[in-house]
Tab-separated table of C-alpha atoms and ligand atoms in Angstrom:
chain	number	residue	atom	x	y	z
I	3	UNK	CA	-21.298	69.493	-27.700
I	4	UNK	CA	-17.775	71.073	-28.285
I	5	UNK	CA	-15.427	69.321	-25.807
I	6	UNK	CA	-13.716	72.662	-24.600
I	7	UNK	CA	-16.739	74.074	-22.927
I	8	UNK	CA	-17.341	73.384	-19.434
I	9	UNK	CA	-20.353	70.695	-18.973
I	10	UNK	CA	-23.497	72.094	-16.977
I	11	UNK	CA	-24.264	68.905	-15.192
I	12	UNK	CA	-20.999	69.299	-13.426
I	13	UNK	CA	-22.392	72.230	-11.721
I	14	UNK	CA	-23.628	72.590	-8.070
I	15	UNK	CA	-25.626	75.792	-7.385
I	16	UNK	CA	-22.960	77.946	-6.187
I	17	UNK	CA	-20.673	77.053	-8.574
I	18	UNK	CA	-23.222	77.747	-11.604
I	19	UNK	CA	-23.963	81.448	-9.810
I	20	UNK	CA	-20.570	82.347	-9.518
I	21	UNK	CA	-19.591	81.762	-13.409
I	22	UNK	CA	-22.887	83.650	-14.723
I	23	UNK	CA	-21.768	86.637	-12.276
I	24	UNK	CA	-18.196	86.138	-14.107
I	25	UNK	CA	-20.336	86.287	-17.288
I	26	UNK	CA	-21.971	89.334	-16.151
I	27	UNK	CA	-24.943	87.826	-15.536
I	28	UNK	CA	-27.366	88.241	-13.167
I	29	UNK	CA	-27.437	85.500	-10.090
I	30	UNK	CA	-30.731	84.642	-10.416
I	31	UNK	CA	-29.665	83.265	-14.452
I	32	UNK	CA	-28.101	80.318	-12.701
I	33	UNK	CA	-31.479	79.127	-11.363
I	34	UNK	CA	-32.979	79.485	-14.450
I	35	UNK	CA	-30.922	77.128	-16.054
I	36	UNK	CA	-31.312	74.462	-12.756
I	37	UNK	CA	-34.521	74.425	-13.335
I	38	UNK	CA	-34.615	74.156	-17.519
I	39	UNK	CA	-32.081	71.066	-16.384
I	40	UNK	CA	-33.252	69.360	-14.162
I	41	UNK	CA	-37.118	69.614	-13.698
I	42	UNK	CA	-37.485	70.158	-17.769
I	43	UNK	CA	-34.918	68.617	-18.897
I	44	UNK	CA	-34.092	70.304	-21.911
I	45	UNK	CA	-30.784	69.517	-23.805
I	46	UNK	CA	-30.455	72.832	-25.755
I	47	UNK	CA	-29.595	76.129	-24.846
I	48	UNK	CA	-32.848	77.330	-27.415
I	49	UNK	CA	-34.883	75.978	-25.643
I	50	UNK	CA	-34.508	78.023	-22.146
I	51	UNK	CA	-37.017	80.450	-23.341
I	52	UNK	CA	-36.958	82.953	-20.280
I	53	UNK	CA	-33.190	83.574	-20.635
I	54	UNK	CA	-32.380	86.414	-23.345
I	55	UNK	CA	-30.974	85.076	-26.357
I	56	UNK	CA	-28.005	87.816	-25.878
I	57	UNK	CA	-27.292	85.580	-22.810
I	58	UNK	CA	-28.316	81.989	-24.301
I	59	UNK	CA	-25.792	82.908	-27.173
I	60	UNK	CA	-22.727	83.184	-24.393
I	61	UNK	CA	-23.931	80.508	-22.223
I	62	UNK	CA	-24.102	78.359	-25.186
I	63	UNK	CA	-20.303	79.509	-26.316
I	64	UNK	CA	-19.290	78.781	-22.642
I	65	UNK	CA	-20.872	75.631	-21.575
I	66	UNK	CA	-22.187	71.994	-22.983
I	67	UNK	CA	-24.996	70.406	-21.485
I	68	UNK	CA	-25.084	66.838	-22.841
I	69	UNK	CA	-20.710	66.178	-22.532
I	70	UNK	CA	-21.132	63.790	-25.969
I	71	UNK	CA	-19.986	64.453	-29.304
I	72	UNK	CA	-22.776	62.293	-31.105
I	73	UNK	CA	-25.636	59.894	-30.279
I	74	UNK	CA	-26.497	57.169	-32.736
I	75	UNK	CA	-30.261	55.794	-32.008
I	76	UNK	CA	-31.757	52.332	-32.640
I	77	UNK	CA	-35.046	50.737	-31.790
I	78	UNK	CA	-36.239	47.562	-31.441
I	79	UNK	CA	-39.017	46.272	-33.528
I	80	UNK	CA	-41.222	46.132	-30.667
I	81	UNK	CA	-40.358	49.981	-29.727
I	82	UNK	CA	-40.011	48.516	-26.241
I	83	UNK	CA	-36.126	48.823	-26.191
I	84	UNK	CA	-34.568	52.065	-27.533
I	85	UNK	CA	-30.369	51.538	-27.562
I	86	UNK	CA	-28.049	55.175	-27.896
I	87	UNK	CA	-24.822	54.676	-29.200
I	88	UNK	CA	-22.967	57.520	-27.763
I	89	UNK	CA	-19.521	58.961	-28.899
I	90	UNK	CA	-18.000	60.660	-26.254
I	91	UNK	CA	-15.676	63.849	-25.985
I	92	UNK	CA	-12.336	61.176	-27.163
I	93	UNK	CA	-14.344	59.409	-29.563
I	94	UNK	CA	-14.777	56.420	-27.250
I	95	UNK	CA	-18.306	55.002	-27.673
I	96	UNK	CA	-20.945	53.504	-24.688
I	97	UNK	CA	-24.061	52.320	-24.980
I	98	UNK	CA	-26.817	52.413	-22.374
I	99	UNK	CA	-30.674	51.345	-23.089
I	100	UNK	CA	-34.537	52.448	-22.682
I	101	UNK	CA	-36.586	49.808	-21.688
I	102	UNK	CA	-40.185	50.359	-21.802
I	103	UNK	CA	-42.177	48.222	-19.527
I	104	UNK	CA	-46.299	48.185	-19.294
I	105	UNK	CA	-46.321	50.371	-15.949
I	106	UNK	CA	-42.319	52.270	-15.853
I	107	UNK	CA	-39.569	53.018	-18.515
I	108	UNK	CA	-36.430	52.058	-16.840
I	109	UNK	CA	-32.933	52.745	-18.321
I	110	UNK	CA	-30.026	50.593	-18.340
I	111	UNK	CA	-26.467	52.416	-18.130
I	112	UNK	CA	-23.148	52.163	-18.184
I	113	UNK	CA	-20.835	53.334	-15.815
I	114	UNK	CA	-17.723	52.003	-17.623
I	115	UNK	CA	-16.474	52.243	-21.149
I	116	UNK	CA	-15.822	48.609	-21.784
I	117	UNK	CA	-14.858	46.718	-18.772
I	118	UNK	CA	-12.009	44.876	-17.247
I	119	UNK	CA	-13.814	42.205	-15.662
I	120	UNK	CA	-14.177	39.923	-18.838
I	121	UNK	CA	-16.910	37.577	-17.634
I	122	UNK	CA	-16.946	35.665	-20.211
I	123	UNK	CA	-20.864	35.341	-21.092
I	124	UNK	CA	-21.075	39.576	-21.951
I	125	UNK	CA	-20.116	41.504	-24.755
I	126	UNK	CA	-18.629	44.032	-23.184
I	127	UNK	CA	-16.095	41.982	-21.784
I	128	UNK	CA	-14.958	40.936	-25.031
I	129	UNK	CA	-14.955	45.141	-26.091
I	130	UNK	CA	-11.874	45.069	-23.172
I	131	UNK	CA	-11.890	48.417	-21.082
I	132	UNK	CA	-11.407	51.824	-22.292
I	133	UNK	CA	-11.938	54.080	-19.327
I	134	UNK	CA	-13.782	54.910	-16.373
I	135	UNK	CA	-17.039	57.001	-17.289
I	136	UNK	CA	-17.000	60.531	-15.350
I	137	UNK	CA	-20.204	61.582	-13.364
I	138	UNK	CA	-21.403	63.362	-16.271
I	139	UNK	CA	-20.844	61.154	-18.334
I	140	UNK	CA	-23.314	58.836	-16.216
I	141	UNK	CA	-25.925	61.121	-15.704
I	142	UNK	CA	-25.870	62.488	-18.922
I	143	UNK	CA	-26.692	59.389	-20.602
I	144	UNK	CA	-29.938	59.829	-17.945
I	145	UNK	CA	-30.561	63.236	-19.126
I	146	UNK	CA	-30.580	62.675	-22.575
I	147	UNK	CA	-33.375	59.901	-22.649
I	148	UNK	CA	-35.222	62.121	-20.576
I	149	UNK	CA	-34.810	65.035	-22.987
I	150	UNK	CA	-36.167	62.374	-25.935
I	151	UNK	CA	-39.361	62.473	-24.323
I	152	UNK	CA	-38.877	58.971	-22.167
I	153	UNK	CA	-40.706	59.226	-18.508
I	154	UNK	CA	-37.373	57.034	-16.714
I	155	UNK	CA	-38.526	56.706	-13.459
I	156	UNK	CA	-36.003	53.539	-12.957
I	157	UNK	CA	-32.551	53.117	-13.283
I	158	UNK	CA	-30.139	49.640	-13.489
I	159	UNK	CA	-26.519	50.020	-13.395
I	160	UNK	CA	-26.301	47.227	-15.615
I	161	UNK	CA	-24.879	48.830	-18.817
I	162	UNK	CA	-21.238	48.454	-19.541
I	163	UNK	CA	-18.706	47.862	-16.904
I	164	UNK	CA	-18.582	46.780	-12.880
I	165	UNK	CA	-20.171	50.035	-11.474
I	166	UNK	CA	-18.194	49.577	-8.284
I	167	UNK	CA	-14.632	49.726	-10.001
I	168	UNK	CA	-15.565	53.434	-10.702
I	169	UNK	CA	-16.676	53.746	-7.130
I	170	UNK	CA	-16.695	57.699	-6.953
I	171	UNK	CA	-18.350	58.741	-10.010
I	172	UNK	CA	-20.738	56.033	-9.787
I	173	UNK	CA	-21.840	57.535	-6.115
I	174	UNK	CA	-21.819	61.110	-7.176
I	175	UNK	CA	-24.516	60.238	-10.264
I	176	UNK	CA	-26.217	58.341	-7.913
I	177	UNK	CA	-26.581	61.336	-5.382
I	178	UNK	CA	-27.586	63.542	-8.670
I	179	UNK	CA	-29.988	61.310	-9.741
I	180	UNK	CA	-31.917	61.196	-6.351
I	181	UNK	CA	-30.941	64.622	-4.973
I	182	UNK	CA	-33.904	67.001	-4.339
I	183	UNK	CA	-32.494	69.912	-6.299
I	184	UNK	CA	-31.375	67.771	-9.097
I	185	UNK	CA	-33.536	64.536	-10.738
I	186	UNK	CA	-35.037	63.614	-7.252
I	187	UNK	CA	-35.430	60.285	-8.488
I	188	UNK	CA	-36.304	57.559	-6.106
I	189	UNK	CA	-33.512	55.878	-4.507
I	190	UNK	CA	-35.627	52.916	-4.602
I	191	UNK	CA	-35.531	52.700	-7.795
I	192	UNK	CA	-32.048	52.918	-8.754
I	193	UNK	CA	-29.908	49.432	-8.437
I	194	UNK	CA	-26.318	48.603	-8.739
I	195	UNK	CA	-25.505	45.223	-10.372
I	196	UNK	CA	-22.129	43.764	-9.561
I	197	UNK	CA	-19.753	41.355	-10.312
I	198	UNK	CA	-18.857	40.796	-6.637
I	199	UNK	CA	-15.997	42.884	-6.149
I	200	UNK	CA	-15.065	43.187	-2.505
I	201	UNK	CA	-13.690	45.875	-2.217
I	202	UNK	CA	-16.171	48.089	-3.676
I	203	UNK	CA	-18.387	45.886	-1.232
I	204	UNK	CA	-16.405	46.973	1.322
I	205	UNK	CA	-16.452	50.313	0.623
I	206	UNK	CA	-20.449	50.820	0.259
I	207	UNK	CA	-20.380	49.005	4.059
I	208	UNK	CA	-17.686	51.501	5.089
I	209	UNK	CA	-19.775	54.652	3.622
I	210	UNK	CA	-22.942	53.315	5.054
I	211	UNK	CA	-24.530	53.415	1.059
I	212	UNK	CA	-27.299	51.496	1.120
I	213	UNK	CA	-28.594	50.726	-2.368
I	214	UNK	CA	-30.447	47.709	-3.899
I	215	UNK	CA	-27.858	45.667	-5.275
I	216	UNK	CA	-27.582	42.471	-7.504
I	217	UNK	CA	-25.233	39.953	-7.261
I	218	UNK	CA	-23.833	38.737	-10.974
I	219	UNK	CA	-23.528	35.336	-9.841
I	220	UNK	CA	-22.369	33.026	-12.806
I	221	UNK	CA	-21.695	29.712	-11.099
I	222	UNK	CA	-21.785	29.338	-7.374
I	223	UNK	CA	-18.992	26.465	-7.656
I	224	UNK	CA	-15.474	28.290	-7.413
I	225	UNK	CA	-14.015	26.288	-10.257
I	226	UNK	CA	-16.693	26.554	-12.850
I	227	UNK	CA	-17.001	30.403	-11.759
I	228	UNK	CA	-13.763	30.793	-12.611
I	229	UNK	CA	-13.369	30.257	-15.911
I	230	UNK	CA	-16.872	32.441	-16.576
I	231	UNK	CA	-15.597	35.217	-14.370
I	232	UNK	CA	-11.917	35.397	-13.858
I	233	UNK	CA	-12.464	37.924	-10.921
I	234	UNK	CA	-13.350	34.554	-9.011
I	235	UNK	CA	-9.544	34.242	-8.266
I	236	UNK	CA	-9.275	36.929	-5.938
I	237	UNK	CA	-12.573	37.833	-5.217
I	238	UNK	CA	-13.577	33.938	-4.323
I	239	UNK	CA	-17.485	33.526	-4.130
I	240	UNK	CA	-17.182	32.489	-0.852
I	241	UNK	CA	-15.715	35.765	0.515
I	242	UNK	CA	-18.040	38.083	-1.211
I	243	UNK	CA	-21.147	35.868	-0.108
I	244	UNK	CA	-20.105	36.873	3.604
I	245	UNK	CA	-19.431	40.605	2.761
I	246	UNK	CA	-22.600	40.326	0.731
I	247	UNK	CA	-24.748	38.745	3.891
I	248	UNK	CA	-22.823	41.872	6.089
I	249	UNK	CA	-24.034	44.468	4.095
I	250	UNK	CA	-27.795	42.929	3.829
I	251	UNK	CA	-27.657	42.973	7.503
I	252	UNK	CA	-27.457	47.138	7.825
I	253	UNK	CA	-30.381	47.953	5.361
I	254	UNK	CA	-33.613	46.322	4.556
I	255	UNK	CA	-33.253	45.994	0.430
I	256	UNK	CA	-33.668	43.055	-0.880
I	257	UNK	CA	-30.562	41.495	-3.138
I	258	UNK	CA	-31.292	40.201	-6.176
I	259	UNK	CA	-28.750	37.272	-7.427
I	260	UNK	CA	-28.478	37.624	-11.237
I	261	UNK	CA	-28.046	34.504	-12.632
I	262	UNK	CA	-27.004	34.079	-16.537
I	263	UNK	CA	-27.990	30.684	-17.612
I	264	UNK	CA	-25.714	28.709	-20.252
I	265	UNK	CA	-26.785	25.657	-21.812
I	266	UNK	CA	-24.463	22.665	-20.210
I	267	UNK	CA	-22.125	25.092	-18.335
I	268	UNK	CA	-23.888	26.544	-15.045
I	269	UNK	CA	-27.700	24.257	-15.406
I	270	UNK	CA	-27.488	21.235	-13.744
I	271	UNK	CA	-29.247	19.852	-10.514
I	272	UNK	CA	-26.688	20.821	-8.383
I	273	UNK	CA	-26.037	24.094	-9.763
I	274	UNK	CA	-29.777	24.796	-9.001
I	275	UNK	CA	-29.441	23.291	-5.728
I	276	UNK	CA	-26.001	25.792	-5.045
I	277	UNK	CA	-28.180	28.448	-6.382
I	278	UNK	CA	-31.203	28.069	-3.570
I	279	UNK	CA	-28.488	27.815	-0.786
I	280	UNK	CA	-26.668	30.966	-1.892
I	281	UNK	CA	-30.519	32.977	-1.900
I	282	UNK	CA	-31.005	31.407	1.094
I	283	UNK	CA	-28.156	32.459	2.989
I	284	UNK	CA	-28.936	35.855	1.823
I	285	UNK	CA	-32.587	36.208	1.685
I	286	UNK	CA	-32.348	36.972	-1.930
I	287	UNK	CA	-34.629	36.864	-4.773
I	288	UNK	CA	-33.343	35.504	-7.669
I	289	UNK	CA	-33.237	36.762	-11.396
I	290	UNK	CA	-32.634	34.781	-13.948
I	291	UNK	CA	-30.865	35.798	-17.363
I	292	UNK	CA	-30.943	33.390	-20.738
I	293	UNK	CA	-27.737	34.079	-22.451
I	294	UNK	CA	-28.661	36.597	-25.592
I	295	UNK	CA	-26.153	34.902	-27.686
I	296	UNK	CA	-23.854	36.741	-29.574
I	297	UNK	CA	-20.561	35.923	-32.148
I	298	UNK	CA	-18.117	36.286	-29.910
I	299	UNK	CA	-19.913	34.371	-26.888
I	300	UNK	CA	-18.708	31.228	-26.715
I	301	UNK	CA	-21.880	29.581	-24.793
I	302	UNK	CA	-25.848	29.303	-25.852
I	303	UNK	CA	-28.590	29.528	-24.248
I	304	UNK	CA	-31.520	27.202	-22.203
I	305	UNK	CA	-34.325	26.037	-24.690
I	306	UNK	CA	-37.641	27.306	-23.142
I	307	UNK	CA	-38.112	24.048	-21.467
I	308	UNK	CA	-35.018	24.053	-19.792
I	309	UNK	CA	-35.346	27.483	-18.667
I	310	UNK	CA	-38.752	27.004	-16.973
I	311	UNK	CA	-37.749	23.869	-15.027
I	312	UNK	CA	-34.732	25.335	-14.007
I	313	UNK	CA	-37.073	28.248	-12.316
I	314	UNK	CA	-39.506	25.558	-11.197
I	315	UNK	CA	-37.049	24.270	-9.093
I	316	UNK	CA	-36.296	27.583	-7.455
I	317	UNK	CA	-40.066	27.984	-7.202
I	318	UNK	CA	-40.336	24.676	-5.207
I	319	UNK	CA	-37.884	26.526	-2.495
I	320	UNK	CA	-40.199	28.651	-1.794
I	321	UNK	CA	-37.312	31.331	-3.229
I	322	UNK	CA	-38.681	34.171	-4.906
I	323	UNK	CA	-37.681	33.657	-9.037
I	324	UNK	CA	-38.341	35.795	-11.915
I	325	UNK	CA	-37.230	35.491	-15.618
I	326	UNK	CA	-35.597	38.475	-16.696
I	327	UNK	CA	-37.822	39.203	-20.544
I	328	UNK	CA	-35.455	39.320	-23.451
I	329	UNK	CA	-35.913	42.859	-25.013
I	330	UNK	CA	-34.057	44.509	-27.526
I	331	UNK	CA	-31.943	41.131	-29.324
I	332	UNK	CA	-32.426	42.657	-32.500
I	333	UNK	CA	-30.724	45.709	-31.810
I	334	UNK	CA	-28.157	43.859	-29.671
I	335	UNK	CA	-29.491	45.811	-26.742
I	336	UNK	CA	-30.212	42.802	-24.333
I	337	UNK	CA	-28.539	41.957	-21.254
I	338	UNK	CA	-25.060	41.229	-22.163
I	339	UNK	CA	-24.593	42.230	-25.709
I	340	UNK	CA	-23.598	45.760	-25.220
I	341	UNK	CA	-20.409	46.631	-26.929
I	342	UNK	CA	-21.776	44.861	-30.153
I	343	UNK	CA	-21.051	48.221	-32.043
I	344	UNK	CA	-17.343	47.939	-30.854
I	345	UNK	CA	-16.249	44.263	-31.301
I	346	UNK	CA	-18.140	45.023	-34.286
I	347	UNK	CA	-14.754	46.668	-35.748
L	30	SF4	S1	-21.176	41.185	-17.039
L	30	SF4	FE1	-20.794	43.216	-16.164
L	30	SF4	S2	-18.913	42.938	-14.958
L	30	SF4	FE2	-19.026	41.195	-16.372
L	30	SF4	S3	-17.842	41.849	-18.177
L	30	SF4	FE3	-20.007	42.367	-18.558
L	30	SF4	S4	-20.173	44.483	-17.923
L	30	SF4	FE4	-18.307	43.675	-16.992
């Protein structure tokens, strides 16, 4: 994990064969690691058994395969939400999660350290931004819970930051993470979860990148939306609702709105009732969040009641409504509380 080295997951095919030839290594070494990578997953250099140790001891001087310095692990009580800490190469830290459902594992991560957006019901908006994360960094975070043992057959771009302000390096993990040669993971079962920011909006319309996406609504009334998401000014709900319906029309995914539900704020009658237009207009299903409060969140959550007749009346619509399950509070590894380690200090 030495941040000189070169990082293996960088590496297309080509590129890995020409620097084992430059190691004096035979061609047919770079396969060999491909495959300990990506179909066994391995995160050590010991472990790729059918490559000498005289050549595992220079790959491993030359090359990383995980690009973090150290990974800090915490379950839940449950054991149904496992949270990494992970320091990266300057000491910056992200989180991203493990969620283990009856029939999938699915895992949460960020694409952001921090994140500018500063909606004002998440953690991580509070943390600020840091930096962008690079591909690798992404799909390492991937690669790692797989090399723990954890079957992730799902992936939510939900972790810290607004995937589509690090437009690039979110697409190139994405085409690792699905490409045959690499995780071949469904694309099905990978989604994007943004803010609404139109340009990156724009941009997956322009690249014809059809992915399922969610919709982090907040408030569908301007003002209110506003002061939960500042990004409201110049990315008015409005606008993005049209780019949003645009981009629905070229692929057959459903959206999902995600809706994050604060006591007094964004639950009243005619919040629901802006909520069922909004899924209607864009033949969306709709997910709703109960705040996971947190010190430095401002708002609190929906008492169970609340929260079930606020679905009920989406249910009456006909719209399709799930509540998202709270997993990993105790470990502050629930939707919208990463970043506790680092407001922490
Ligand atoms: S909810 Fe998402 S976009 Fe908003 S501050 Fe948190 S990480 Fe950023």
């Amino acid at each position: 994990m030495t941040i000189l080295k070169k990082n293996l997951l960088t590496f297309e095919k080509l590129e890995l064969e020409r620097l084992v030839q430059d190691l004096r290594m035979p061609k047919f070494v770079a396969s060999q690691i491909l495959n300990w990578l990506y179909q066994k997953k391995v995160n050590s250099f010991e472990k790729m058994k059918n490559i000498s140790k005289s050549n595992r001891d220079i790959l491993e001087k030359q090359f990383s395969i995980l690009p973090f310095k150290k990974i800090e692990k915490l379950e839940s009580k449950e054991k149904n939400a496992i949270k990494y800490n992970i320091t990266l190469s300057d000491d910056q830290v992200v989180e991203c999660v493990v969620l283990i459902e009856k029939k999938y594992t699915s895992l949460c991560v960020s694409s952001q350290c921090g994140c500018p957006v500063d909606c004002k019901f998440c953690v991580t908006g509070a943390m600020g931004f840091k930096r962008n994360l690079t591909m690798e960094e992404i799909v390492g975070q991937f690669h790692f819970a797989q090399s723990e043992g954890y079957n992730v057959t799902r992936i939510v771009f939900m972790g810290m930051g607004e995937p589509l302000l690090n437009y690039s390096p979110v697409k190139h993990s994405f085409e690792r993470l699905t490409g045959e040669s690499f995780y071949n993971l469904s694309r099905r079962n990978i989604t994007i979860s943004t803010s609404g920011y139109l340009a990156g909006i724009k941009r997956l319309i322009d690249d014809k990148w059809f992915v399922n996406l969610a919709f982090s609504v907040g408030s569908t009334q301007s003002l209110v939306r506003q002061k939960l998401m500042p990004l409201e000014e110049r990315n008015p709900i409005a606008k993005v609702s049209v780019l949003l319906q645009q981009y629905q029309e070229l692929h057959n995914r459903k959206l999902t709105l995600e809706y994050t539900l604060l006591k007094g704020v964004n639950d009243s009658l005619q919040d629901v009732a802006g909520l069922i237009r909004l899924a209607k207009y864009l033949k969306a299903k709709i997910n709703l969040i109960n705040l996971n409060p947190h010190k430095c969140i401002p708002f609190t959550p929906l008492s169970s009641i609340e929260l079930n007749k606020f679905k009920e009346q989406i249910s009456e619509s006909k719209i399709p409504v799930t509540i998202r399950f709270r997993k990993g509070q105790d470990i502050a590894a629930a939707c919208g509380q990463l970043g506790d380690s680092q407001v922490k200090k």
